[in-house]
DNA sequence: TCTGGGGTCCTAGGACCC
DNA sequence: TCTGGGGTCCTAGGACCC
């Protein structure tokens, strides 16, 4: 097997630099919302030279590099570019797995020989990207006999290079790779392995499988395989991808909204966005979860199954509120609130409305969706959400709201 | 000035049914 | 009167990923 793993370099940052010439060559950081203390989602190559890394707070980044330029992330823009580079890749093979917005796996076992081997194939892809996506949007490529090793390989290829782990090299790689470097082994598991005297992948491979199974259950079996340089997970091509399993949103709260009324408003806003995404996908969900975080960064959450699956923000909101009340209410100071809807299924349209009032609500929701599709998310909102000024921040102020209202009137909505 | 936002998968106990 | 065991659903929570 020949597996390629492509990882886009400083993805969000390089897409921004490609789109805005004045950002090129500068240390830039793409981060979240400006209204709260945010973290670095992506740092440009120039910013990384100052030691800025993703996950760091924006405050730390500014301390490391006072001249850093902060850019608000634009998920739609990145998704569009992802679609474009996946289109390039499927010209080489249909066996493309879209692992995340900036990472893909390719199985080129069949195709590599026709392109003069995996190395040449990888170079051809990089050249296509340069030509079709622009000089600033580059990728690193790892080549290996399976996905786990290809993901290890790409780390050696960054930034912008190609690294190939051939089968003969695998034993040496296992000896020198710490377990925590593998995708799927986080700090907790790495810590427990350390206590068992296991530091490298080779140590893992030498540990009796039964011992790992006993300590880690199903995961232990996989760990044992990884320790021998094997990876049983097949490549899941994009055309076989399963539907999403849950939809939700969460928000960290600025100080002014950390009281129960503020949290409720934000929760309603999050339920609204969640329900809207469900409707856009033609799905209804049956299980509602909430998550809250207090000032000490402790999380609390719970879930409940509804009698009837729904895509209605009010149902989701009420279920979440009841759950929160049943689990001790809001903490003294809430720093994050989230809602998630699970156990999704396609929505079935009943030709006879069971409850006419529900049908009216549905029609209202769909009409609101159409307005927002056309004029943006801020065009309409619940009064209590508007009251907490979230939307003014999101849409750039009252001026824009008036403009939308006028446009709606002009179009007879 | 502590620490975003979107997800997936696994475990384990209890309720309930046959 | 005392009792088995399998299956499924529900819920809470942990771990991990980008």
Short mmCIF file of C-alpha atoms (C1' of nucleotides) in Angstrom, two decimals:
data_model
loop_
_atom_site.label_atom_id
_atom_site.label_comp_id
_atom_site.label_asym_id
_atom_site.label_seq_id
_atom_site.Cartn_x
_atom_site.Cartn_y
_atom_site.Cartn_z
CA UNK A 1 0.00 0.00 0.00
CA UNK A 2 1.09 3.54 -0.75
CA UNK A 3 -0.70 6.17 1.31
CA UNK A 4 -0.14 9.91 0.96
CA UNK A 5 -1.02 12.31 3.71
CA UNK A 6 -1.33 15.96 2.69
CA UNK A 7 -1.26 18.65 5.33
CA UNK A 8 -1.78 22.26 4.28
CA UNK A 9 0.90 24.55 5.74
CA UNK A 10 -0.40 27.22 8.17
CA UNK A 11 -3.66 26.76 6.31
CA UNK A 12 -6.00 29.58 7.38
CA UNK A 13 -3.10 32.02 7.53
CA UNK A 14 -1.81 31.15 4.06
CA UNK A 15 -5.30 31.35 2.55
CA UNK A 16 -5.59 34.86 4.02
CA UNK A 17 -2.17 35.80 2.64
CA UNK A 18 -3.12 34.50 -0.77
CA UNK A 19 -6.36 36.52 -0.68
CA UNK A 20 -4.83 39.74 0.70
CA UNK A 21 -1.47 40.72 -0.81
CA UNK A 22 -0.80 43.23 1.99
CA UNK A 23 -0.65 40.32 4.49
CA UNK A 24 2.03 38.45 2.56
CA UNK A 25 5.41 38.07 4.17
CA UNK A 26 4.06 39.36 7.49
CA UNK A 27 3.59 37.57 10.80
CA UNK A 28 -0.17 37.08 10.91
CA UNK A 29 -2.48 35.17 13.24
CA UNK A 30 -5.96 33.97 12.35
CA UNK A 31 -8.14 33.87 15.46
CA UNK A 32 -11.74 33.77 16.60
CA UNK A 33 -14.07 36.54 17.65
CA UNK A 34 -12.63 39.88 18.72
CA UNK A 35 -15.09 40.32 21.64
CA UNK A 36 -13.42 37.77 23.91
CA UNK A 37 -9.88 36.70 24.59
CA UNK A 38 -9.36 34.28 21.81
CA UNK A 39 -6.78 31.67 20.84
CA UNK A 40 -4.60 31.33 17.76
CA UNK A 41 -6.34 29.19 15.12
CA UNK A 42 -3.45 29.49 12.65
CA UNK A 43 -0.13 31.34 12.56
CA UNK A 44 1.65 32.24 9.34
CA UNK A 45 5.12 30.91 8.66
CA UNK A 46 6.51 34.33 9.58
CA UNK A 47 4.60 34.34 12.89
CA UNK A 48 5.87 30.85 13.74
CA UNK A 49 9.42 32.23 13.62
CA UNK A 50 8.55 34.24 16.73
CA UNK A 51 7.45 31.07 18.49
CA UNK A 52 3.73 31.64 17.94
CA UNK A 53 1.81 28.35 17.77
CA UNK A 54 -1.85 27.50 17.29
CA UNK A 55 -3.75 27.05 20.53
CA UNK A 56 -1.87 29.89 22.20
CA UNK A 57 -3.90 32.87 23.48
CA UNK A 58 -3.85 35.92 21.24
CA UNK A 59 -2.45 37.82 24.20
CA UNK A 60 0.59 35.51 24.37
CA UNK A 61 1.05 35.81 20.60
CA UNK A 62 1.09 39.62 20.80
CA UNK A 63 3.68 39.44 23.57
CA UNK A 64 5.96 37.23 21.45
CA UNK A 65 5.59 39.45 18.40
CA UNK A 66 4.20 42.96 18.99
CA UNK A 67 3.93 43.61 15.22
CA UNK A 68 1.72 40.53 14.60
CA UNK A 69 -1.38 41.23 12.48
CA UNK A 70 -4.61 39.66 13.77
CA UNK A 71 -7.13 38.47 11.19
CA UNK A 72 -10.65 37.24 12.03
CA UNK A 73 -11.19 33.74 10.67
CA UNK A 74 -13.55 33.17 7.73
CA UNK A 75 -14.59 29.48 7.75
CA UNK A 76 -16.54 29.74 4.47
CA UNK A 77 -13.46 30.99 2.66
CA UNK A 78 -11.33 28.07 3.91
CA UNK A 79 -14.00 25.54 3.04
CA UNK A 80 -14.15 26.88 -0.51
CA UNK A 81 -10.39 26.48 -0.91
CA UNK A 82 -10.60 22.95 0.55
CA UNK A 83 -13.18 22.05 -2.06
CA UNK A 84 -10.87 23.37 -4.75
CA UNK A 85 -7.84 21.37 -3.66
CA UNK A 86 -9.90 18.19 -3.26
CA UNK A 87 -11.04 18.70 -6.88
CA UNK A 88 -7.39 18.77 -7.90
CA UNK A 89 -6.64 15.58 -5.96
CA UNK A 90 -9.46 13.52 -7.43
CA UNK A 91 -7.86 13.99 -10.82
CA UNK A 92 -5.15 11.64 -9.50
CA UNK A 93 -7.30 9.09 -7.67
CA UNK A 94 -10.88 8.75 -6.43
CA UNK A 95 -9.45 7.32 -3.20
CA UNK A 96 -9.30 10.65 -1.37
CA UNK A 97 -10.27 10.87 2.29
CA UNK A 98 -11.06 14.36 3.55
CA UNK A 99 -9.79 14.00 7.10
CA UNK A 100 -10.29 17.62 8.13
CA UNK A 101 -10.52 21.05 6.54
CA UNK A 102 -6.73 21.06 5.94
CA UNK A 103 -5.72 17.37 5.84
CA UNK A 104 -6.41 14.56 3.41
CA UNK A 105 -5.28 10.98 2.82
CA UNK A 106 -4.82 9.50 -0.65
CA UNK A 107 -4.46 5.83 -1.50
CA UNK A 108 -2.26 5.87 -4.61
CA UNK A 109 -1.22 2.20 -4.57
CA UNK A 110 -2.67 1.75 -8.07
CA UNK A 111 -1.79 5.14 -9.54
CA UNK A 112 1.74 5.76 -8.26
CA UNK A 113 3.55 3.64 -10.89
CA UNK A 114 1.89 5.53 -13.78
CA UNK A 115 3.26 8.79 -12.36
CA UNK A 116 6.82 7.55 -11.94
CA UNK A 117 6.43 6.57 -8.28
CA UNK A 118 4.94 8.18 -5.18
CA UNK A 119 7.63 10.86 -4.88
CA UNK A 120 7.00 12.22 -8.38
CA UNK A 121 3.27 12.00 -7.83
CA UNK A 122 3.59 14.07 -4.65
CA UNK A 123 5.71 16.66 -6.49
CA UNK A 124 3.12 16.86 -9.28
CA UNK A 125 0.38 17.57 -6.74
CA UNK A 126 2.44 20.31 -5.11
CA UNK A 127 3.04 21.88 -8.51
CA UNK A 128 -0.69 21.78 -9.30
CA UNK A 129 -1.46 23.48 -5.99
CA UNK A 130 1.07 26.24 -6.68
CA UNK A 131 -0.35 26.82 -10.14
CA UNK A 132 -4.06 26.59 -9.28
CA UNK A 133 -4.29 27.79 -5.66
CA UNK A 134 -1.45 30.30 -5.68
CA UNK A 135 2.13 30.50 -4.40
CA UNK A 136 1.06 31.08 -0.82
CA UNK A 137 -1.16 28.04 -0.33
CA UNK A 138 1.31 25.17 0.02
CA UNK A 139 1.16 21.65 1.41
CA UNK A 140 3.47 19.09 2.99
CA UNK A 141 3.26 15.45 1.97
CA UNK A 142 3.98 12.28 3.96
CA UNK A 143 4.26 8.97 2.13
CA UNK A 144 4.10 5.61 3.92
CA UNK A 145 2.57 2.11 3.79
CA UNK A 146 -0.43 3.12 5.97
CA UNK A 147 -2.30 6.12 7.39
CA UNK A 148 -0.70 6.12 10.84
CA UNK A 149 2.82 6.15 9.37
CA UNK A 150 1.90 8.66 6.65
CA UNK A 151 0.74 11.08 9.33
CA UNK A 152 4.06 10.59 11.16
CA UNK A 153 5.90 11.13 7.88
CA UNK A 154 4.24 14.45 7.16
CA UNK A 155 5.66 15.90 10.38
CA UNK A 156 9.13 15.38 8.90
CA UNK A 157 8.06 17.05 5.66
CA UNK A 158 6.89 20.37 7.15
CA UNK A 159 6.88 22.98 5.89
CA UNK A 160 6.26 22.43 2.24
CA UNK A 161 8.36 19.30 1.78
CA UNK A 162 7.87 15.61 1.10
CA UNK A 163 8.92 12.77 3.43
CA UNK A 164 8.71 9.09 2.56
CA UNK A 165 8.87 6.27 5.10
CA UNK A 166 9.68 3.13 3.07
CA UNK A 167 8.81 -0.27 4.61
CA UNK A 168 12.48 -1.08 5.41
CA UNK A 169 12.70 2.06 7.52
CA UNK A 170 9.67 1.28 9.68
CA UNK A 171 11.53 -0.54 12.54
CA UNK A 172 13.91 2.41 12.96
CA UNK A 173 10.99 4.88 12.93
CA UNK A 174 9.20 2.86 15.64
CA UNK A 175 12.32 2.97 17.84
CA UNK A 176 12.66 6.74 17.68
CA UNK A 177 9.02 7.84 17.78
CA UNK A 178 7.51 8.69 21.19
CA UNK A 179 4.00 7.26 21.61
CA UNK A 180 2.49 10.73 22.04
CA UNK A 181 3.43 11.62 18.46
CA UNK A 182 0.80 9.25 17.08
CA UNK A 183 -2.62 10.63 16.17
CA UNK A 184 -4.95 9.00 18.71
CA UNK A 185 -2.55 8.95 21.68
CA UNK A 186 -3.12 12.08 23.72
CA UNK A 187 -1.47 13.21 26.97
CA UNK A 188 -3.66 10.98 29.18
CA UNK A 189 -2.92 7.73 27.38
CA UNK A 190 0.74 8.69 26.89
CA UNK A 191 0.97 9.31 30.64
CA UNK A 192 -0.52 5.93 31.51
CA UNK A 193 1.83 4.21 29.02
CA UNK A 194 4.79 6.03 30.58
CA UNK A 195 3.82 4.54 33.96
CA UNK A 196 3.91 1.11 32.29
CA UNK A 197 7.47 1.85 31.11
CA UNK A 198 6.38 2.42 27.49
CA UNK A 199 7.92 5.48 25.83
CA UNK A 200 8.33 4.72 22.12
CA UNK A 201 6.20 2.96 19.54
CA UNK A 202 8.71 0.10 19.55
CA UNK A 203 8.20 -0.27 23.35
CA UNK A 204 4.49 -0.49 22.61
CA UNK A 205 5.13 -3.21 20.02
CA UNK A 206 7.16 -5.24 22.51
CA UNK A 207 4.48 -5.06 25.21
CA UNK A 208 2.31 -8.21 25.33
CA UNK A 209 -0.98 -7.42 23.52
CA UNK A 210 -2.99 -8.97 26.36
CA UNK A 211 -1.49 -6.49 28.81
CA UNK A 212 -2.49 -3.54 26.61
CA UNK A 213 -5.94 -4.99 26.08
CA UNK A 214 -6.40 -5.38 29.82
CA UNK A 215 -5.29 -1.80 30.49
CA UNK A 216 -7.03 -0.02 27.59
CA UNK A 217 -9.84 -2.27 26.35
CA UNK A 218 -10.60 -2.04 22.63
CA UNK A 219 -8.10 0.80 22.31
CA UNK A 220 -5.37 -1.53 23.63
CA UNK A 221 -5.67 -3.77 20.59
CA UNK A 222 -5.15 -0.79 18.31
CA UNK A 223 -2.20 0.45 20.39
CA UNK A 224 -0.53 -2.94 20.00
CA UNK A 225 -0.90 -2.79 16.21
CA UNK A 226 0.49 0.76 16.07
CA UNK A 227 3.47 -0.44 18.10
CA UNK A 228 4.27 -2.86 15.30
CA UNK A 229 3.90 -0.22 12.59
CA UNK A 230 0.49 -1.47 11.51
CA UNK A 231 -2.75 0.46 11.07
CA UNK A 232 -6.00 -1.40 10.45
CA UNK A 233 -8.14 1.65 9.67
CA UNK A 234 -9.09 1.69 6.00
CA UNK A 235 -9.09 4.85 3.93
CA UNK A 236 -12.62 6.26 3.81
CA UNK A 237 -13.07 7.96 0.41
CA UNK A 238 -15.04 11.20 0.40
CA UNK A 239 -17.85 9.64 -1.63
CA UNK A 240 -18.48 7.06 1.10
CA UNK A 241 -18.48 9.53 3.94
CA UNK A 242 -21.25 9.11 6.46
CA UNK A 243 -23.64 11.88 7.37
CA UNK A 244 -22.76 14.01 10.36
CA UNK A 245 -23.77 12.45 13.68
CA UNK A 246 -24.34 15.59 15.71
CA UNK A 247 -24.71 19.33 15.21
CA UNK A 248 -24.05 21.98 17.81
CA UNK A 249 -22.51 25.26 18.80
CA UNK A 250 -20.74 26.67 21.82
CA UNK A 251 -19.52 30.11 22.78
CA UNK A 252 -17.08 31.40 25.32
CA UNK A 253 -18.75 34.34 27.04
CA UNK A 254 -17.41 37.85 27.41
CA UNK A 255 -17.55 39.12 30.98
CA UNK A 256 -20.72 41.17 30.49
CA UNK A 257 -22.74 38.06 29.56
CA UNK A 258 -21.60 35.71 32.33
CA UNK A 259 -24.81 36.10 34.37
CA UNK A 260 -27.87 33.81 33.93
CA UNK A 261 -29.80 36.24 31.68
CA UNK A 262 -26.80 36.71 29.43
CA UNK A 263 -26.16 32.97 29.25
CA UNK A 264 -29.83 32.31 28.41
CA UNK A 265 -29.71 34.81 25.54
CA UNK A 266 -26.56 33.28 24.12
CA UNK A 267 -28.01 29.79 24.56
CA UNK A 268 -31.09 30.82 22.55
CA UNK A 269 -28.81 32.23 19.86
CA UNK A 270 -26.84 28.94 19.74
CA UNK A 271 -30.05 26.86 19.60
CA UNK A 272 -31.25 29.07 16.75
CA UNK A 273 -28.06 28.51 14.75
CA UNK A 274 -28.11 24.79 15.48
CA UNK A 275 -31.75 24.42 14.40
CA UNK A 276 -31.06 26.41 11.26
CA UNK A 277 -28.21 24.09 10.31
CA UNK A 278 -30.44 21.05 10.95
CA UNK A 279 -33.11 22.47 8.64
CA UNK A 280 -30.53 23.29 5.98
CA UNK A 281 -29.43 19.65 6.04
CA UNK A 282 -33.01 18.33 6.15
CA UNK A 283 -32.35 16.62 9.49
CA UNK A 284 -34.09 16.33 12.83
CA UNK A 285 -32.39 15.32 16.07
CA UNK A 286 -33.71 13.48 19.10
CA UNK A 287 -31.10 14.03 21.82
CA UNK A 288 -30.23 17.45 23.25
CA UNK A 289 -27.00 18.11 25.22
CA UNK A 290 -25.86 21.18 27.05
CA UNK A 291 -22.41 22.16 28.26
CA UNK A 292 -21.49 24.86 30.74
CA UNK A 293 -18.10 25.94 32.00
CA UNK A 294 -17.51 27.90 35.18
CA UNK A 295 -14.82 30.42 36.14
CA UNK A 296 -12.60 27.56 37.37
CA UNK A 297 -12.76 26.00 33.88
CA UNK A 298 -14.80 23.04 35.16
CA UNK A 299 -17.24 21.61 32.66
CA UNK A 300 -20.73 20.39 33.40
CA UNK A 301 -23.05 18.76 30.91
CA UNK A 302 -25.99 16.44 30.47
CA UNK A 303 -28.22 15.10 27.75
CA UNK A 304 -31.84 14.13 27.33
CA UNK A 305 -33.82 12.31 24.66
CA UNK A 306 -36.89 14.14 23.34
CA UNK A 307 -40.13 12.32 22.61
CA UNK A 308 -40.16 13.53 19.01
CA UNK A 309 -37.05 14.45 16.97
CA UNK A 310 -36.94 18.14 16.14
CA UNK A 311 -35.33 20.93 14.12
CA UNK A 312 -37.10 23.67 16.08
CA UNK A 313 -34.90 26.09 18.03
CA UNK A 314 -37.58 26.69 20.64
CA UNK A 315 -37.92 22.97 21.45
CA UNK A 316 -34.15 22.61 21.64
CA UNK A 317 -33.85 25.73 23.79
CA UNK A 318 -36.55 24.65 26.22
CA UNK A 319 -35.12 21.14 26.52
CA UNK A 320 -31.65 22.57 27.20
CA UNK A 321 -32.98 25.01 29.82
CA UNK A 322 -34.95 22.27 31.61
CA UNK A 323 -31.88 20.07 31.62
CA UNK A 324 -29.74 22.86 33.05
CA UNK A 325 -32.33 23.53 35.78
CA UNK A 326 -32.41 19.80 36.57
CA UNK A 327 -28.62 19.82 36.91
CA UNK A 328 -28.14 22.62 39.40
CA UNK A 329 -28.85 25.66 37.23
CA UNK A 330 -26.21 28.10 36.02
CA UNK A 331 -22.93 28.39 37.87
CA UNK A 332 -22.04 31.62 39.66
CA UNK A 333 -20.03 32.80 36.66
CA UNK A 334 -20.57 30.97 33.37
CA UNK A 335 -17.61 31.26 30.99
CA UNK A 336 -18.88 29.01 28.20
CA UNK A 337 -22.24 27.69 27.07
CA UNK A 338 -22.89 25.08 24.41
CA UNK A 339 -25.71 23.05 22.91
CA UNK A 340 -25.53 19.97 20.72
CA UNK A 341 -28.21 17.86 19.01
CA UNK A 342 -27.53 14.19 18.50
CA UNK A 343 -29.15 11.03 17.11
CA UNK A 344 -29.93 12.71 13.79
CA UNK A 345 -32.25 11.36 11.13
CA UNK A 346 -33.70 12.67 7.88
CA UNK A 347 -36.81 14.75 8.33
CA UNK A 348 -39.96 13.07 7.07
CA UNK A 349 -42.64 15.43 5.80
CA UNK A 350 -46.08 14.33 6.92
CA UNK A 351 -48.74 15.29 4.38
CA UNK A 352 -51.28 15.76 7.19
CA UNK A 353 -50.23 18.17 9.90
CA UNK A 354 -50.60 16.50 13.29
CA UNK A 355 -50.66 19.85 15.03
CA UNK A 356 -51.58 22.78 12.79
CA UNK A 357 -49.79 25.17 15.13
CA UNK A 358 -46.54 23.26 14.62
CA UNK A 359 -46.98 23.54 10.90
CA UNK A 360 -47.30 27.32 11.18
CA UNK A 361 -44.11 27.44 13.25
CA UNK A 362 -42.34 25.37 10.64
CA UNK A 363 -43.41 27.70 7.88
CA UNK A 364 -42.23 30.67 9.90
CA UNK A 365 -38.85 29.02 10.50
CA UNK A 366 -38.43 28.28 6.80
CA UNK A 367 -39.35 31.85 5.85
CA UNK A 368 -36.76 33.15 8.33
CA UNK A 369 -34.18 30.77 6.87
CA UNK A 370 -34.81 32.15 3.39
CA UNK A 371 -34.35 35.72 4.56
CA UNK A 372 -31.10 34.80 6.24
CA UNK A 373 -29.85 32.83 3.26
CA UNK A 374 -30.29 35.99 1.29
CA UNK A 375 -29.31 38.78 3.65
CA UNK A 376 -26.97 37.06 6.09
CA UNK A 377 -27.29 35.57 9.56
CA UNK A 378 -27.79 38.94 11.20
CA UNK A 379 -30.84 39.86 9.14
CA UNK A 380 -33.25 38.36 11.68
CA UNK A 381 -33.02 37.29 15.26
CA UNK A 382 -34.92 36.67 18.45
CA UNK A 383 -35.63 39.80 20.47
CA UNK A 384 -33.79 38.61 23.55
CA UNK A 385 -30.74 37.76 21.48
CA UNK A 386 -30.77 41.14 19.88
CA UNK A 387 -31.10 42.69 23.30
CA UNK A 388 -27.75 41.32 24.39
CA UNK A 389 -26.12 42.98 21.38
CA UNK A 390 -24.54 39.83 20.04
CA UNK A 391 -25.88 40.46 16.61
CA UNK A 392 -24.87 44.08 16.45
CA UNK A 393 -21.34 42.82 16.93
CA UNK A 394 -21.77 40.09 14.32
CA UNK A 395 -23.29 42.28 11.63
CA UNK A 396 -21.29 45.45 12.09
CA UNK A 397 -23.90 47.56 13.81
CA UNK A 398 -27.34 49.01 13.57
CA UNK A 399 -26.68 50.59 10.18
CA UNK A 400 -26.44 47.23 8.54
CA UNK A 401 -29.67 46.04 10.21
CA UNK A 402 -31.56 49.02 8.83
CA UNK A 403 -30.14 48.41 5.40
CA UNK A 404 -31.38 44.82 5.50
CA UNK A 405 -34.80 45.88 6.73
CA UNK A 406 -35.09 48.31 3.82
CA UNK A 407 -33.99 45.69 1.34
CA UNK A 408 -36.59 43.26 2.71
CA UNK A 409 -39.35 45.83 2.38
CA UNK A 410 -38.27 46.63 -1.17
CA UNK A 411 -38.47 42.93 -2.05
CA UNK A 412 -41.86 42.54 -0.40
CA UNK A 413 -40.70 40.20 2.38
"C1'" DT B 1 -6.55 39.56 31.15
"C1'" DC B 2 -6.09 32.23 31.65
"C1'" DT B 3 -7.33 28.87 28.01
"C1'" DG B 4 -12.09 28.90 20.90
"C1'" DG B 5 -15.23 26.03 18.41
"C1'" DG B 6 -16.39 22.10 15.74
"C1'" DG B 7 -16.68 17.30 16.12
"C1'" DT B 8 -16.08 11.58 17.02
"C1'" DC B 9 -15.70 7.42 19.68
"C1'" DC B 10 -15.61 4.59 23.92
"C1'" DT B 11 -16.98 3.00 28.62
"C1'" DA B 12 -19.89 1.83 32.20
"C1'" DG B 13 -23.90 1.57 35.11
"C1'" DG B 14 -28.90 1.29 35.54
"C1'" DA B 15 -33.64 0.40 33.75
"C1'" DC B 16 -36.44 -2.52 31.43
"C1'" DC B 17 -38.06 -6.41 28.62
"C1'" DC B 18 -38.29 -11.23 27.33
"C1'" DT C 1 -40.24 -18.74 46.31
"C1'" DC C 2 -36.16 -17.86 44.02
"C1'" DT C 3 -33.89 -17.07 40.13
"C1'" DG C 4 -30.48 -16.63 34.76
"C1'" DG C 5 -28.91 -14.20 31.01
"C1'" DG C 6 -29.16 -11.60 26.73
"C1'" DG C 7 -30.43 -7.42 24.37
"C1'" DT C 8 -31.46 -2.60 24.02
"C1'" DC C 9 -32.05 2.01 25.50
"C1'" DC C 10 -30.72 5.89 28.35
"C1'" DT C 11 -27.42 8.77 30.60
"C1'" DA C 12 -22.90 10.72 32.35
"C1'" DG C 13 -18.41 11.46 31.43
"C1'" DG C 14 -13.68 10.89 29.51
"C1'" DA C 15 -10.37 11.15 25.79
"C1'" DC C 16 -9.00 12.69 21.57
"C1'" DC C 17 -8.75 15.14 17.02
"C1'" DC C 18 -8.11 19.54 13.94
#
